CSV table of C-alpha atoms in Angstrom, one decimal:
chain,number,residue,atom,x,y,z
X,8,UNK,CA,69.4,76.5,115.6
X,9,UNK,CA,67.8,79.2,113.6
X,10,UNK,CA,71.0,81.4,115.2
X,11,UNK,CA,73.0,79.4,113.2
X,12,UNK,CA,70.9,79.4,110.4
X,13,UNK,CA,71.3,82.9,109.9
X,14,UNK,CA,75.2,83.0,110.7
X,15,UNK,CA,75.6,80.6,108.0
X,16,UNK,CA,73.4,82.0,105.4
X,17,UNK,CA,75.1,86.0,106.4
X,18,UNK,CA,78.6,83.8,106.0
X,19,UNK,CA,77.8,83.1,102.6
X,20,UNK,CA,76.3,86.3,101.3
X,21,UNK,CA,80.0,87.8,102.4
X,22,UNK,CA,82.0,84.8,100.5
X,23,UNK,CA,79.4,85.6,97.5
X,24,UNK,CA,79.6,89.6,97.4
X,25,UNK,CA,83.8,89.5,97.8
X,26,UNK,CA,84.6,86.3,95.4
X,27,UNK,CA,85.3,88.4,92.1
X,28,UNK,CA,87.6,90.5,94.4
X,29,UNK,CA,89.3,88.1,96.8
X,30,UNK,CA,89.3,85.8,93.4
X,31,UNK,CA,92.0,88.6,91.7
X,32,UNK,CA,93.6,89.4,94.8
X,33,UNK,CA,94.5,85.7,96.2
X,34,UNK,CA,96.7,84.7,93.1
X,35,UNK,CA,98.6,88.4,93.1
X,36,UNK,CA,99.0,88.0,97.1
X,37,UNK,CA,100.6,84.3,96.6
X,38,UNK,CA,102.9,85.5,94.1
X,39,UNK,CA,104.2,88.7,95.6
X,40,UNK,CA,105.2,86.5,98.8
X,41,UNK,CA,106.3,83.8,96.7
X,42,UNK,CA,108.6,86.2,94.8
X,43,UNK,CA,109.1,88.0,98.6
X,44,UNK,CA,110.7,84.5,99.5
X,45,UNK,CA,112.6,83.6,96.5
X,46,UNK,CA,114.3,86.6,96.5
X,47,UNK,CA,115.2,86.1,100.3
X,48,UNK,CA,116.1,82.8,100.0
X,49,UNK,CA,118.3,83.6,96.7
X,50,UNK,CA,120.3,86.7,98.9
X,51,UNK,CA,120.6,84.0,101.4
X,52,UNK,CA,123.2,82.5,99.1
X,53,UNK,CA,126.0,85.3,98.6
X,54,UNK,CA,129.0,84.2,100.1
X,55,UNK,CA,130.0,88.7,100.6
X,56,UNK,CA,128.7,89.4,103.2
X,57,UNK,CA,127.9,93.0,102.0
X,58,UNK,CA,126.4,92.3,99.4
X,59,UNK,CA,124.3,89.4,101.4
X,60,UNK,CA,122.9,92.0,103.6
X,61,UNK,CA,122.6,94.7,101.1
X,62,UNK,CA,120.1,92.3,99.2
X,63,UNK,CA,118.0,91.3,102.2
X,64,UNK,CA,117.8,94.6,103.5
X,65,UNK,CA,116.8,96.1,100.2
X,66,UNK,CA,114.1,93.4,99.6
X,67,UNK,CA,112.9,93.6,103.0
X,68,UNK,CA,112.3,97.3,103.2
X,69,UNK,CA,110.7,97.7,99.1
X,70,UNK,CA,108.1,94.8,100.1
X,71,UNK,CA,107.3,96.5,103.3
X,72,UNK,CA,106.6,99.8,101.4
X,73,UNK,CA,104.5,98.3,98.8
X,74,UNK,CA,102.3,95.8,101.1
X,75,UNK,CA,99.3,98.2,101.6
X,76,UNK,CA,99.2,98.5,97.2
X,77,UNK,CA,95.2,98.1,96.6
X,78,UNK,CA,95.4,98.5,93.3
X,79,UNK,CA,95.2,95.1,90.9
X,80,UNK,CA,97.4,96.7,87.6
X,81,UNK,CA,99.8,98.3,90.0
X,82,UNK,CA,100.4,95.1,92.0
X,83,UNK,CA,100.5,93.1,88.6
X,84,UNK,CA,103.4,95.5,87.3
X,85,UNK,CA,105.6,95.6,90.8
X,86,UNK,CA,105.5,91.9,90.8
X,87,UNK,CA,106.3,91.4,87.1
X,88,UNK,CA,109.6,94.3,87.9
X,89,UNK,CA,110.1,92.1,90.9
X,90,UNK,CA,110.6,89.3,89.0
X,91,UNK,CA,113.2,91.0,86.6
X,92,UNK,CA,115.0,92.0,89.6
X,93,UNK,CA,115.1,88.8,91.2
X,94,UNK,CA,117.1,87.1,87.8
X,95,UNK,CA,119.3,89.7,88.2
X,96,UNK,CA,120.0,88.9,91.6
X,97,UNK,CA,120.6,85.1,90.6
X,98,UNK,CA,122.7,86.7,88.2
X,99,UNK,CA,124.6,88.7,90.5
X,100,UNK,CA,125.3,85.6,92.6
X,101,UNK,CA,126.8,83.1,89.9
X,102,UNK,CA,129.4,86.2,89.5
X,103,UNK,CA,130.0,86.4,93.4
X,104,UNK,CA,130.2,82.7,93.7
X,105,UNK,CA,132.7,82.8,91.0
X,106,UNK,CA,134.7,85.8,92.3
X,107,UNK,CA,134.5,85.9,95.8
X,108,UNK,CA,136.9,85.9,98.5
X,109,UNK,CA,137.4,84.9,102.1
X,110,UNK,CA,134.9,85.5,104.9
X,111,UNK,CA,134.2,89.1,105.9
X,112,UNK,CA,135.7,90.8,109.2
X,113,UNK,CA,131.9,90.9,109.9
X,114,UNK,CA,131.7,87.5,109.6
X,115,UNK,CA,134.7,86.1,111.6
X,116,UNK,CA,133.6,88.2,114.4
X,117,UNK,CA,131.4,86.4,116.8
X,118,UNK,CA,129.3,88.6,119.2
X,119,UNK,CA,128.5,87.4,122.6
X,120,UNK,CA,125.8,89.0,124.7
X,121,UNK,CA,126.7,90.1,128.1
């Protein structure tokens, strides 16, 4: 029981001396992935193919070089440019959805494992 005790009270001294950090860091980490999965979910939606995977690669590989960011400001900018980019990638897919063609050769081809 007194075990317990102390694992509580040593729980809660943690919570208390990393709440004003954690507090600032929660919101900015919710709305990087947030934008991380709008902006997947939006190059989802181009009927080119190319340009489909030139989106999702591009996302993919700028949020994995940025996840480590520690710093607040920093974070609060790249998410605010991130934003910017991702109206002009729902931008860029209204013109493709109005201009675009038939299906890809990469698309038509179907690859079968052996």
């Amino acid at each position: 029981m007194l075990f317990q005790k102390k694992k509580i009270r040593r729980c809660w001294q943690l919570a208390a001396s990393t709440t004003p950090r954690l507090g600032f860091r929660r919101p900015m980490r919710s709305a990087a992935l947030s934008l991380y999965r709008q902006m997947l979910r939006e190059g989802r939606h181009f009927k080119d193919y190319n340009f489909r995977e030139y989106i999702l690669r591009r996302v993919r590989t700028q949020f994995h070089k940025k996840q480590n960011m520690q710093d607040p400001d920093k974070i609060a900018e790249l998410v605010k440019k991130g934003q910017e980019s991702l109206e002009v990638i729902r931008r860029q897919r209204m013109i493709d959805n109005m201009y675009s063609k038939g299906a890809n050769i990469m698309e038509k081809i179907q690859f079968h494992p052996r």
